[in-house]
Amino acid sequence: MAIHVSENGMIFNIQTPNTAYMMGVADKKYLGHLYYGKKIESMNAKYLMRWNYDPHEKQKNKIDCIDRFYFEYATFGVGDFRDSCLRVRSEQGYRVCELVYDGYEIIDGKPAPSGLPGTFAGEGSGQKAQTLVVTLKDEVLGLKVLLRYSVFEDSDAIIRSVVAVNEGKENLYLEKILSACLDMDQEGFELVTLHGAWGRERHIASRKVTEGKYVVSSLRGETSHQAQPFLALATHGTDQKHGDVYAMNFVYSGNFIAETEMDYNESIRMSMGIHPDGFEWVLEPGAAFETPEVVMVYAAQGLGQMTRIFHDLYRNHLIRSRYLHRERPILVNNWEATYFDFDSDKLVAIVKEAKALGIEMLVMDDGWFGNRNNDECALGDWSVNEEKIRGGLAALVDRVNAEELKFGIWFEPEMISPDSKLYREHPDWAVQMPGRDIGMSRQQYVLDLTRQEVVDYIYERVAGVIRSANIEYVKWDMNRPVADAGSMTLGREHMGEFMHRYMLGVYQMQERLLRDFPDLLLENCSGGGGRFDPGMLYYSPQIWTSDDMDPIERLAIQEGTAMLYPLSTMGAHVCVCPNHSVGRVTPLETRANVALAGTFGYELDITKMTAEEKEKVISFNRQYHQYHALMREGNYYRIASYRENQMYDCWQVVAPDRSETLVTYVQVRFETRRKSARLRLEGLDAQAQYALAGTDEVYAGELLMQAGYLQELIFGDYGSRLLHFVRR
Ligand code: DGJ
């Protein structure tokens, strides 16, 4: 199908519908990178091997050759002085690893990673996949390394992962094992990344690539608010429609490193994987270690095309929830409405109002369990507080269901409060190091999820609550990073495995949750958007994007998030004004129009809204039902960015059959004597006519795309419009 190998087995050409990735074996020894870009069928690419030195010189100067070679998977210690992907320590303390080509295998389908999230071929949907496994060996260490490259017949992404197997007789110590590496010529690249903080996650940043290294990473035990496991190298001048883009995104939710390094020879190495700091994995004889996957994308037509490749891949081959293609219930979450100050009557009052407005689910947030009346206590005590929830959880859920609303609930399963029954009973369950005070964050500790008994206990408590009532949605929160990374039971040899084992514990719990409650709608969250990554998407079709719901702050947050992730994955709610994070006052319509770009809901006290506001809420909910399928399944185009033009933001979603498109325009600032904004739409049928809903205006598709739609300026700041064009 898609993977071709030359007759002598020395050249590989991995093809996707529009791209090709080529590698070859130099001197029957080293696996080198040859080409990545637009599709080519030819196998005759050996001349591209950067191994063109005089054979005689090669003997005398092996290290000079190696230091300039384009390795498919670079190792530490043999003379490639750029940052490596693999650093292995032997029992004797040596850190040299030289991987030599040993063979390959092509398998139909795609291996499922064990204990980790990962992409898959659509079950029963005829979506075929193929995987190339190249075997490399270091005979001295007794180490076998499998490089895996998988492709799906409907996607331009390539999925990479690595398996290390100890075939020797002594322990090996993996100090660093990344998932992917890409060596290329530095062709004037700019590097695009996503950065932020709590309340302003995933802002797009870019800079010229120059000599040296640029590192994006997290050591927080989560992908984090601050960083995103994503890198894109883009040729100079790349925009939404033009330019070559080479991107990587990591299917993992813990510590990661993503790096580019430009060396003295004007070549560039891009790599990604588990962060090596603090990491060490003991590989016993016969044991294997499997890395998480990296999704690698090449797009010849700019960042917009890269975005759509990621979106389609994640929708078709990563998110496995039953809700993926289903309309998600419009929810009201009580967090910013009540914080900890609620009881069942208050919630039922919200529910009655919600029903009248067309809202479909109540999510009871933090504060329903133990004696949790503030954020200083009770995490880990997962039993309902009957002073607040009188008559118990099932009674409350019955009251909610009687109003025809679904019920969802908040948990923070990975945490333990020092002031909790659980901590008093099991102080050793907290992540800690003997003799040191445990560092607090949000007045809580982290549970040691490297211990199976802790995972089992917490899982059973969470599952018990879910079983006790008709709970249809869970918000899984995580409100602090992991520090003091130590376990009371892991032991000296294995302590370096802590951070990765912690993630395996989280993944195991979410896996069990989905297995035991297949109809549950899971939404991941981490103090807002601190763990918005492909790893989490495997388990939950939606993730809370940010605690900052101000629609103007959300423009940059959602622009950056949607650069990688489908709109249907972004939790987005209408907030109260002044906004609780930034104090801004914005029109209710704009708050709704921005939230409509994600999984829609409200996070304010709807019982306090005026009659006029309630009327508007009813119409927003109608719009949500009208547009959700389009938002969920459509192709996304970024038309303009407030970040760049400092005036307005605009995005567009087009139905796969091009029959309709919804354009969202948010005008952040109004200025006098400015001409109307020209919105050049994309993805339409050039020959078709499109009617603008709510008007008698009709436009040719080609005009909307070439000349653009002229959006009159809206008087005043923070105005917005939804423009719905329907093919006639
Ligand atoms: C952080 C989340 O992002 C909020 O939505 C809310 O659930 C709080 N945690 C509750 O503690």
XYZ file of C-alpha atoms and ligand atoms in Angstrom:
739
model
C 0.000 0.000 0.000
C 1.977 2.981 1.231
C 5.376 1.739 2.281
C 7.931 0.869 -0.373
C 11.345 -0.697 0.035
C 14.033 -0.933 -2.636
C 15.010 -4.400 -3.803
C 18.167 -4.497 -1.783
C 16.245 -3.323 1.272
C 18.405 -0.259 1.613
C 15.972 2.547 0.671
C 12.573 3.099 2.292
C 9.839 5.341 0.942
C 6.899 5.859 3.300
C 4.044 7.434 1.425
C 0.903 9.177 2.530
C -1.671 10.503 0.047
C 0.388 13.669 -0.585
C 3.758 13.236 1.106
C 6.790 10.976 1.104
C 9.325 10.236 3.803
C 12.519 8.526 2.707
C 15.413 6.970 4.482
C 18.255 4.693 3.553
C 21.079 2.618 4.910
C 24.569 4.024 4.502
C 27.401 1.546 4.040
C 24.996 -1.211 5.176
C 25.377 0.319 8.602
C 23.722 3.564 9.601
C 20.091 4.427 8.980
C 20.029 7.913 7.495
C 17.325 10.386 6.601
C 16.978 11.196 2.890
C 13.881 13.213 2.183
C 10.604 14.492 3.619
C 8.201 16.509 1.538
C 5.796 16.309 -1.380
C 5.071 12.806 -2.609
C 7.690 11.173 -4.827
C 7.477 7.664 -6.181
C 11.105 7.245 -7.143
C 13.261 5.007 -5.009
C 16.437 6.233 -6.586
C 17.368 8.623 -3.819
C 20.532 7.174 -2.383
C 22.509 10.141 -3.730
C 20.763 12.234 -1.051
C 22.548 10.349 1.690
C 24.840 12.744 3.517
C 27.560 10.175 3.565
C 29.472 11.349 0.553
C 32.948 11.383 1.957
C 35.969 9.676 0.572
C 35.864 6.032 1.780
C 39.492 6.202 2.744
C 38.869 9.390 4.735
C 35.892 7.704 6.331
C 38.122 5.127 7.955
C 40.407 7.771 9.289
C 37.687 10.223 10.210
C 34.639 8.239 11.224
C 33.701 10.838 13.793
C 33.719 13.711 11.313
C 31.372 11.711 9.111
C 29.080 10.749 11.923
C 28.903 14.275 13.235
C 27.454 15.441 9.928
C 25.332 12.443 9.046
C 21.526 12.806 8.922
C 20.598 10.093 11.388
C 17.128 8.660 11.547
C 17.643 8.046 15.248
C 20.689 9.647 16.804
C 22.530 8.056 19.699
C 24.770 9.493 22.360
C 28.464 8.864 22.632
C 29.695 7.724 19.210
C 30.688 11.056 17.719
C 27.439 12.707 16.725
C 27.785 15.726 18.974
C 24.317 17.132 18.349
C 21.615 16.335 20.873
C 20.805 12.655 20.701
C 17.595 10.663 20.994
C 19.020 7.751 22.906
C 21.454 7.649 25.797
C 22.067 4.256 27.371
C 24.270 3.432 30.341
C 25.699 -0.036 30.674
C 26.216 -1.890 33.960
C 29.841 -0.791 33.788
C 28.848 2.858 33.479
C 29.681 3.397 29.782
C 27.402 5.660 27.802
C 28.169 4.826 24.186
C 25.564 3.421 21.862
C 26.044 2.760 18.161
C 22.970 1.554 16.336
C 23.530 -0.428 13.181
C 20.862 -1.422 10.680
C 19.675 -5.004 11.137
C 16.534 -5.405 9.030
C 12.952 -4.347 8.557
C 9.408 -5.604 8.533
C 6.231 -4.168 7.049
C 3.076 -5.010 8.910
C -0.535 -4.363 8.038
C -2.312 -2.226 10.575
C -0.828 -0.306 13.402
C 0.404 -1.755 16.694
C -1.498 -0.406 19.699
C 0.886 1.036 22.274
C 0.692 -0.786 25.558
C -0.546 1.221 28.542
C -0.247 4.425 26.554
C -2.619 6.478 24.448
C -2.085 6.145 20.720
C -3.504 6.494 17.264
C -5.446 3.643 15.697
C -6.992 2.663 12.395
C -10.734 3.298 12.509
C -12.342 0.096 13.652
C -14.519 -1.475 10.986
C -14.467 1.735 8.968
C -12.169 0.327 6.334
C -9.472 2.822 7.297
C -6.333 0.898 6.501
C -2.990 1.382 8.152
C 0.476 0.070 7.481
C 3.570 0.107 9.663
C 7.250 -0.056 8.850
C 9.412 -1.415 11.639
C 13.134 -0.919 11.147
C 15.412 -2.843 13.477
C 18.700 -1.369 14.640
C 21.130 -3.068 16.966
C 24.064 -2.360 19.217
C 25.657 -5.795 19.575
C 28.064 -4.660 22.291
C 25.227 -3.511 24.545
C 22.890 -6.304 23.491
C 20.347 -3.621 22.629
C 17.736 -3.877 19.907
C 15.870 -0.735 18.871
C 12.730 -0.831 16.747
C 11.819 2.348 14.902
C 8.133 2.288 13.996
C 6.499 4.408 11.293
C 2.752 4.041 10.747
C 0.552 5.593 8.094
C -3.201 5.624 7.510
C -4.574 5.603 4.010
C -6.626 8.767 4.583
C -4.055 10.908 6.384
C -0.888 12.839 5.594
C 0.474 12.272 9.100
C 3.166 9.743 9.983
C 3.117 8.203 13.445
C 6.463 7.396 14.997
C 7.479 5.521 18.111
C 10.432 3.525 19.367
C 10.800 0.273 21.258
C 14.045 -0.636 23.026
C 14.632 -4.288 23.885
C 17.421 -5.601 26.077
C 18.739 -8.733 24.369
C 21.804 -8.906 26.574
C 22.519 -10.488 29.916
C 22.944 -7.374 32.026
C 20.732 -4.459 32.932
C 20.753 -1.457 30.652
C 19.802 1.986 31.916
C 17.876 4.188 29.508
C 18.778 7.751 30.469
C 17.107 9.267 27.437
C 14.842 7.704 24.851
C 13.023 10.101 22.543
C 10.297 9.114 20.119
C 11.357 10.842 16.913
C 14.101 12.796 15.256
C 14.229 14.579 11.909
C 17.513 15.796 10.395
C 17.209 18.244 7.501
C 19.001 21.083 5.761
C 18.283 24.397 7.441
C 16.369 26.150 4.687
C 15.739 29.481 6.374
C 13.209 27.983 8.772
C 11.135 29.755 11.329
C 10.069 27.855 14.384
C 6.430 27.974 15.468
C 5.541 26.957 19.032
C 2.765 27.432 21.594
C 3.359 29.010 25.023
C 1.436 30.458 27.903
C 0.512 30.397 31.551
C -2.575 29.758 33.638
C -5.419 31.673 31.986
C -3.518 32.366 28.762
C -2.593 28.965 27.413
C -1.247 28.121 23.950
C -0.481 31.509 22.460
C 1.249 31.156 19.098
C 4.873 32.297 18.971
C 7.459 32.169 16.203
C 11.060 33.147 15.647
C 13.840 32.671 13.131
C 15.917 29.565 13.614
C 19.553 30.436 14.203
C 22.622 28.553 15.409
C 22.206 26.589 18.598
C 19.286 24.943 20.297
C 15.717 25.936 21.005
C 13.937 23.829 23.585
C 10.258 23.634 24.468
C 9.657 21.408 27.444
C 7.748 20.606 30.562
C 9.082 19.141 33.792
C 5.796 19.711 35.630
C 4.436 16.183 35.340
C 1.873 17.480 32.850
C 2.226 19.022 29.427
C 1.421 22.278 31.249
C -0.128 25.693 30.773
C 3.319 26.993 29.918
C 4.279 24.695 27.052
C 2.746 22.468 24.414
C 4.436 19.356 23.001
C 4.461 20.804 19.520
C 7.077 22.195 17.135
C 6.742 23.338 13.541
C 9.554 24.358 11.238
C 8.168 26.596 8.521
C 9.955 28.096 5.547
C 10.341 31.863 5.647
C 7.102 33.709 4.889
C 4.850 30.754 5.691
C 1.268 31.777 6.372
C -2.066 29.990 6.519
C -2.027 29.107 2.806
C 1.611 29.056 1.717
C 4.887 27.591 2.828
C 6.420 24.244 3.734
C 5.718 23.148 7.279
C 7.296 20.250 9.178
C 5.533 19.640 12.464
C 5.620 17.268 15.407
C 3.083 16.773 18.192
C 3.495 14.339 21.091
C 0.813 11.855 22.133
C 1.732 12.149 25.796
C 0.634 14.158 28.828
C 3.701 14.223 31.074
C 7.235 15.612 31.011
C 8.406 16.195 27.463
C 11.159 17.802 25.475
C 10.823 19.171 21.954
C 13.942 20.614 20.466
C 15.499 22.052 17.339
C 19.216 22.301 16.951
C 20.995 24.068 14.114
C 24.612 23.038 13.888
C 27.778 24.481 12.359
C 26.965 22.706 9.101
C 23.624 24.477 8.625
C 21.667 21.356 9.214
C 18.822 21.175 11.628
C 17.687 18.426 13.947
C 14.167 18.381 15.284
C 13.395 15.895 18.045
C 10.676 15.070 20.520
C 10.066 12.684 23.379
C 9.944 12.123 27.116
C 12.106 14.690 28.910
C 15.379 13.063 29.955
C 15.797 15.222 33.090
C 15.190 13.040 36.105
C 14.353 10.112 33.838
C 16.014 6.735 33.951
C 14.426 3.442 33.019
C 15.972 0.146 34.059
C 15.821 -2.278 31.171
C 16.339 -5.724 32.545
C 17.454 -8.596 30.277
C 14.525 -9.530 28.040
C 12.551 -6.392 28.913
C 11.260 -3.782 26.458
C 10.488 -0.091 26.793
C 8.037 1.560 24.440
C 7.969 5.315 23.891
C 4.815 7.355 23.386
C 3.995 8.313 19.802
C 4.976 11.416 17.894
C 2.677 12.601 15.130
C 4.737 14.042 12.293
C 3.153 16.182 9.591
C 4.479 17.779 6.423
C 2.243 20.352 4.743
C 3.160 22.017 1.456
C 0.415 24.611 1.767
C 1.086 26.432 4.958
C -0.056 26.275 8.537
C -3.724 26.013 7.585
C -3.134 22.735 5.800
C -1.046 21.471 8.723
C -3.947 22.290 11.033
C -6.456 20.375 8.959
C -4.170 17.333 8.772
C -3.934 17.286 12.575
C -7.680 17.829 12.995
C -8.598 14.984 10.653
C -6.055 12.643 12.171
C -7.267 13.300 15.701
C -10.928 12.985 14.746
C -10.446 9.818 12.699
C -7.607 8.052 14.479
C -7.085 9.248 18.048
C -10.250 10.257 19.885
C -12.105 7.051 20.523
C -15.021 8.330 22.573
C -18.544 7.413 21.547
C -19.259 11.137 21.721
C -16.756 12.054 19.025
C -19.378 12.452 16.309
C -22.286 13.134 18.619
C -23.757 16.397 19.730
C -22.508 17.180 23.227
C -25.087 18.347 25.742
C -25.170 22.095 26.444
C -24.025 22.288 30.024
C -24.176 24.670 32.915
C -21.268 24.349 35.316
C -21.716 25.795 38.793
C -18.036 26.656 39.471
C -17.985 30.382 38.719
C -21.670 30.592 39.664
C -21.268 29.377 43.255
C -17.663 28.260 43.857
C -17.859 26.177 47.083
C -21.041 27.806 48.328
C -23.808 25.514 47.113
C -26.232 22.848 48.205
C -28.733 20.667 46.382
C -31.473 23.316 46.481
C -29.237 25.903 44.893
C -28.261 23.432 42.189
C -31.857 22.444 41.552
C -32.801 26.131 41.229
C -30.124 26.436 38.532
C -31.440 23.282 36.874
C -35.040 24.527 36.737
C -33.889 27.735 35.115
C -31.583 25.773 32.810
C -34.446 23.610 31.612
C -36.492 26.654 30.679
C -33.566 28.016 28.681
C -32.789 24.830 26.756
C -29.649 23.840 28.681
C -29.220 20.062 28.830
C -26.812 19.115 31.598
C -25.758 20.300 35.052
C -22.120 19.801 35.984
C -21.575 19.874 39.735
C -18.032 21.147 40.142
C -15.584 21.114 43.049
C -16.963 21.106 46.629
C -19.527 18.264 46.786
C -17.482 15.741 48.817
C -15.987 15.330 52.291
C -15.888 18.622 54.179
C -14.690 20.527 51.143
C -15.966 24.061 51.688
C -12.771 25.632 50.444
C -9.693 24.426 48.587
C -7.727 23.592 51.728
C -9.065 20.120 52.415
C -10.748 16.805 51.565
C -9.186 15.813 48.237
C -9.142 12.032 48.352
C -12.308 11.781 50.490
C -14.586 10.886 47.615
C -17.868 10.519 49.458
C -20.710 12.944 49.105
C -21.156 15.709 51.675
C -24.729 15.133 52.805
C -24.937 18.498 54.524
C -24.744 20.068 51.092
C -26.242 17.298 48.998
C -29.112 16.384 51.274
C -30.453 12.875 50.823
C -27.342 11.861 48.907
C -26.128 12.000 45.367
C -28.718 9.684 43.790
C -31.507 11.856 45.221
C -29.967 14.979 43.704
C -29.387 13.310 40.349
C -32.991 12.081 40.345
C -34.187 15.661 40.887
C -31.977 16.855 38.047
C -33.102 14.049 35.734
C -36.733 14.780 36.645
C -36.191 18.191 35.035
C -34.892 16.312 31.978
C -31.300 17.437 32.466
C -28.329 15.113 32.500
C -25.947 15.173 35.442
C -22.176 15.520 35.421
C -19.687 15.614 38.261
C -16.175 16.909 39.017
C -13.283 14.845 40.421
C -9.627 15.490 41.046
C -8.505 11.865 41.360
C -4.750 12.437 41.306
C -4.624 14.599 44.425
C -4.721 14.356 48.192
C -5.208 17.158 50.713
C -2.978 17.032 53.792
C -6.203 17.822 55.646
C -8.142 14.739 54.570
C -9.149 11.428 56.057
C -7.229 9.703 53.293
C -3.969 11.464 54.155
C -4.399 10.761 57.854
C -4.821 7.068 57.022
C -2.156 6.866 54.295
C 0.420 9.646 54.626
C 2.850 7.542 52.572
C 0.497 7.725 49.555
C 1.536 11.290 48.851
C 4.380 11.905 46.416
C 7.323 12.699 48.656
C 10.913 12.094 49.678
C 11.844 10.954 53.172
C 13.228 13.726 55.334
C 11.924 16.545 53.157
C 8.829 18.688 53.559
C 6.399 18.119 50.714
C 6.029 21.239 48.590
C 2.395 22.353 48.423
C 0.553 23.903 45.551
C -3.099 24.923 45.881
C -2.696 23.493 49.404
C -2.602 19.948 48.116
C -0.248 17.050 47.523
C -0.056 14.660 44.591
C -0.965 10.990 44.999
C 1.694 8.419 44.241
C 0.119 6.840 41.174
C 3.192 4.708 40.573
C 1.699 2.446 43.265
C -0.914 0.030 42.028
C -2.740 -0.055 45.384
C -3.181 3.732 45.234
C -4.462 3.589 41.650
C -6.864 0.775 42.594
C -8.155 2.518 45.702
C -8.791 5.874 44.047
C -10.240 4.297 40.951
C -12.688 2.260 43.012
C -13.782 5.337 44.981
C -14.388 7.323 41.799
C -16.121 4.398 40.090
C -18.245 3.819 43.219
C -19.545 7.400 43.072
C -20.307 7.072 39.364
C -22.128 3.799 39.937
C -24.178 5.280 42.761
C -26.270 7.546 40.524
C -27.093 8.275 36.905
C -23.884 10.165 36.158
C -23.349 10.797 32.456
C -20.337 13.116 32.432
C -17.112 13.435 34.445
C -14.774 16.406 34.566
C -11.334 15.067 35.546
C -9.298 17.922 36.991
C -5.644 18.230 38.071
C -4.787 21.432 39.853
C -1.096 21.364 40.562
C 2.144 20.231 38.964
C 4.137 17.272 40.232
C 7.235 18.118 42.260
C 9.292 16.233 44.888
C 9.087 13.315 42.497
C 9.648 10.446 44.873
C 7.780 7.352 45.896
C 8.014 5.563 49.217
C 8.033 2.188 47.471
C 9.733 2.454 44.099
C 13.229 1.845 45.425
C 16.603 3.342 44.522
C 17.069 1.530 41.193
C 13.697 2.538 39.828
C 13.206 6.065 41.202
C 14.086 7.578 37.807
C 10.988 5.868 36.403
C 8.716 7.857 38.690
C 7.407 10.549 36.335
C 6.639 8.166 33.490
C 5.108 5.592 35.826
C 2.941 8.380 37.273
C 1.553 9.026 33.780
C 1.006 5.307 33.239
C -1.050 5.332 36.459
C -3.202 8.211 35.183
C -3.688 6.505 31.835
C -4.589 3.235 33.514
C -7.299 4.929 35.572
C -8.808 6.681 32.557
C -8.666 3.458 30.552
C -10.549 1.619 33.292
C -13.079 4.419 33.519
C -13.884 4.166 29.821
C -13.962 0.381 29.918
C -16.326 0.268 32.906
C -18.476 3.215 31.777
C -18.358 3.200 27.985
C -21.169 5.749 27.698
C -19.541 8.256 30.007
C -18.622 11.626 28.500
C -15.199 12.441 29.934
C -13.756 15.958 29.910
C -10.147 16.344 30.979
C -8.999 19.515 32.670
C -5.950 20.729 34.512
C -6.518 23.951 36.391
C -7.905 25.148 33.066
C -5.857 24.069 30.054
C -2.734 22.637 31.667
C -3.075 19.227 30.072
C -4.516 19.852 26.632
C -2.614 17.317 24.562
C -3.161 14.358 22.219
C -2.559 11.919 25.081
C -5.600 13.192 26.953
C -7.658 13.347 23.756
C -7.341 9.611 23.388
C -9.492 9.272 26.511
C -11.683 12.368 26.408
C -13.243 13.908 23.305
C -13.125 17.326 24.949
C -10.736 19.131 27.272
C -11.287 22.278 29.318
C -9.380 24.855 27.297
C -8.683 27.509 29.907
C -10.077 28.875 33.157
C -10.096 32.232 31.427
C -13.452 32.468 29.663
C -13.194 36.130 28.747
C -13.991 36.065 25.005
C -11.164 38.449 24.130
C -8.546 36.446 26.029
C -10.052 33.319 24.494
C -9.276 34.552 20.964
C -5.547 33.870 21.265
C -6.099 30.783 23.448
C -8.547 29.209 21.011
C -6.532 30.272 17.964
C -3.453 28.478 19.333
C -5.423 25.455 20.532
C -7.315 25.126 17.248
C -4.043 25.263 15.340
C -3.690 21.608 16.393
C -6.923 20.363 17.890
C -10.427 20.105 16.384
C -12.958 22.690 17.604
C -15.086 19.874 19.016
C -12.334 19.200 21.577
C -12.247 22.692 23.092
C -14.344 23.192 26.220
C -15.762 26.729 25.922
C -18.331 28.388 28.198
C -20.169 31.668 28.381
C -18.861 33.542 31.430
C -20.233 36.212 33.718
C -19.228 39.882 33.492
C -17.030 41.385 34.729
C -15.019 38.298 33.853
C -13.531 36.575 36.907
C -10.035 36.207 35.431
C -9.431 39.615 33.842
C -12.351 41.828 34.916
C -13.361 42.691 31.347
C -16.943 43.525 30.416
C -18.045 42.219 27.028
C -21.398 41.774 25.268
C -23.226 38.526 26.003
C -23.442 37.826 22.235
C -19.674 37.933 21.876
C -19.179 35.658 24.858
C -21.582 33.205 23.221
C -20.181 33.545 19.684
C -16.668 32.739 20.910
C -17.874 29.835 23.079
C -19.825 28.414 20.125
C -16.460 27.516 18.589
C -16.082 24.765 21.182
C -18.162 22.379 23.274
C -20.699 24.846 24.471
C -21.905 25.692 27.940
C -22.447 28.314 30.607
C -20.491 29.052 33.730
C -22.446 31.771 35.487
C -25.470 31.949 37.735
C -28.261 31.751 35.202
C -30.837 32.369 37.941
C -29.492 35.927 38.185
C -29.851 36.767 34.499
C -32.360 39.365 33.320
C -35.358 38.360 31.204
C -33.667 39.905 28.165
C -30.480 37.928 28.770
C -32.475 34.723 29.180
C -34.136 35.300 25.811
C -30.682 35.574 24.307
C -29.543 32.366 26.000
C -32.469 30.556 24.394
C -31.377 31.796 20.978
C -27.695 30.884 21.588
C -28.790 27.364 22.448
C -30.784 27.164 19.229
C -27.717 28.325 17.323
C -25.600 25.702 19.053
C -27.924 22.947 17.833
C -28.007 24.455 14.377
C -24.224 24.740 14.034
C -22.750 22.018 16.195
C -22.484 19.346 13.512
C -20.748 21.870 11.266
C -18.338 22.921 14.037
C -17.675 19.316 14.983
C -17.182 17.775 11.566
C -16.245 20.732 9.369
C -12.939 21.941 7.993
C -11.454 24.809 9.958
C -9.836 27.874 8.376
C -8.154 30.724 10.208
C -9.073 33.856 8.244
C -7.607 36.652 10.379
C -5.884 36.938 13.711
C -6.295 39.735 16.238
C -2.840 38.735 17.465
C -1.461 39.887 14.115
C -3.724 42.757 13.046
C -4.643 44.180 16.474
C -8.178 44.892 15.238
C -10.223 41.761 14.691
C -10.256 37.976 14.676
C -11.986 35.706 12.208
C -12.308 31.972 11.688
C -14.422 29.834 9.414
C -15.752 26.291 9.403
C -16.823 24.683 6.124
C -19.013 21.593 5.816
C -17.091 18.663 4.269
C -19.470 18.802 1.263
C -19.027 22.634 1.043
C -22.785 23.138 1.327
C -22.498 25.689 4.125
C -19.992 27.655 6.105
C -20.071 29.530 9.380
C -17.790 32.528 9.770
C -17.145 34.031 13.199
C -15.969 37.635 13.221
C -14.926 39.314 16.462
C -14.006 42.946 16.291
C -11.894 43.628 19.323
C -11.344 47.308 18.703
C -13.376 49.925 16.918
C -11.628 52.869 15.277
C -13.169 55.710 13.320
C -12.570 56.172 9.591
C -11.576 52.568 9.029
C -12.788 50.642 6.015
C -14.748 47.426 6.406
C -12.794 44.231 7.012
C -12.175 42.095 3.922
C -12.700 38.474 4.903
C -11.321 36.186 2.211
C -13.110 32.924 2.826
C -11.715 29.507 2.027
C -12.747 25.998 1.138
C -15.957 26.914 -0.722
C -17.255 25.655 -4.023
C -15.967 28.380 -6.385
C -18.755 27.777 -8.908
C -21.593 27.781 -6.388
C -23.724 30.656 -5.096
C -23.960 31.144 -1.348
C -26.815 32.948 0.386
C -26.033 34.816 3.594
C -28.615 33.636 6.127
C -30.893 36.322 7.552
C -30.358 38.626 4.524
C -31.267 38.588 0.837
C -27.586 38.724 -0.135
C -26.150 36.057 -2.435
C -22.458 35.700 -3.289
C -20.487 33.590 -5.734
C -18.136 31.170 -4.008
C -15.253 32.417 -6.130
C -15.936 36.024 -5.111
C -16.079 35.165 -1.420
C -12.758 33.375 -1.736
C -10.901 35.720 -4.095
C -12.314 39.174 -3.368
C -13.695 38.385 0.051
C -16.753 39.302 2.065
C -16.816 42.915 3.233
C -17.700 43.045 6.904
C -18.830 46.502 8.010
C -17.145 47.689 11.164
C -19.227 47.321 14.303
C -19.478 50.446 16.454
C -17.836 50.019 19.874
C -15.338 47.496 21.126
C -15.854 43.738 21.454
C -18.637 43.363 18.888
C -19.037 40.137 16.932
C -21.048 38.485 14.158
C -21.838 34.977 13.009
C -22.117 34.805 9.219
C -23.827 31.710 7.912
C -23.527 31.150 4.165
C -25.589 28.368 2.615
C -25.105 27.007 -0.910
C -28.161 27.547 -3.091
C -9.817 24.234 37.992
C -10.788 24.104 36.854
O -10.212 24.543 35.683
C -12.044 24.887 37.192
O -12.931 24.848 36.105
C -12.663 24.314 38.420
O -13.092 23.003 38.180
C -11.664 24.336 39.576
N -10.429 23.720 39.197
C -12.233 23.644 40.780
O -11.326 23.489 41.763
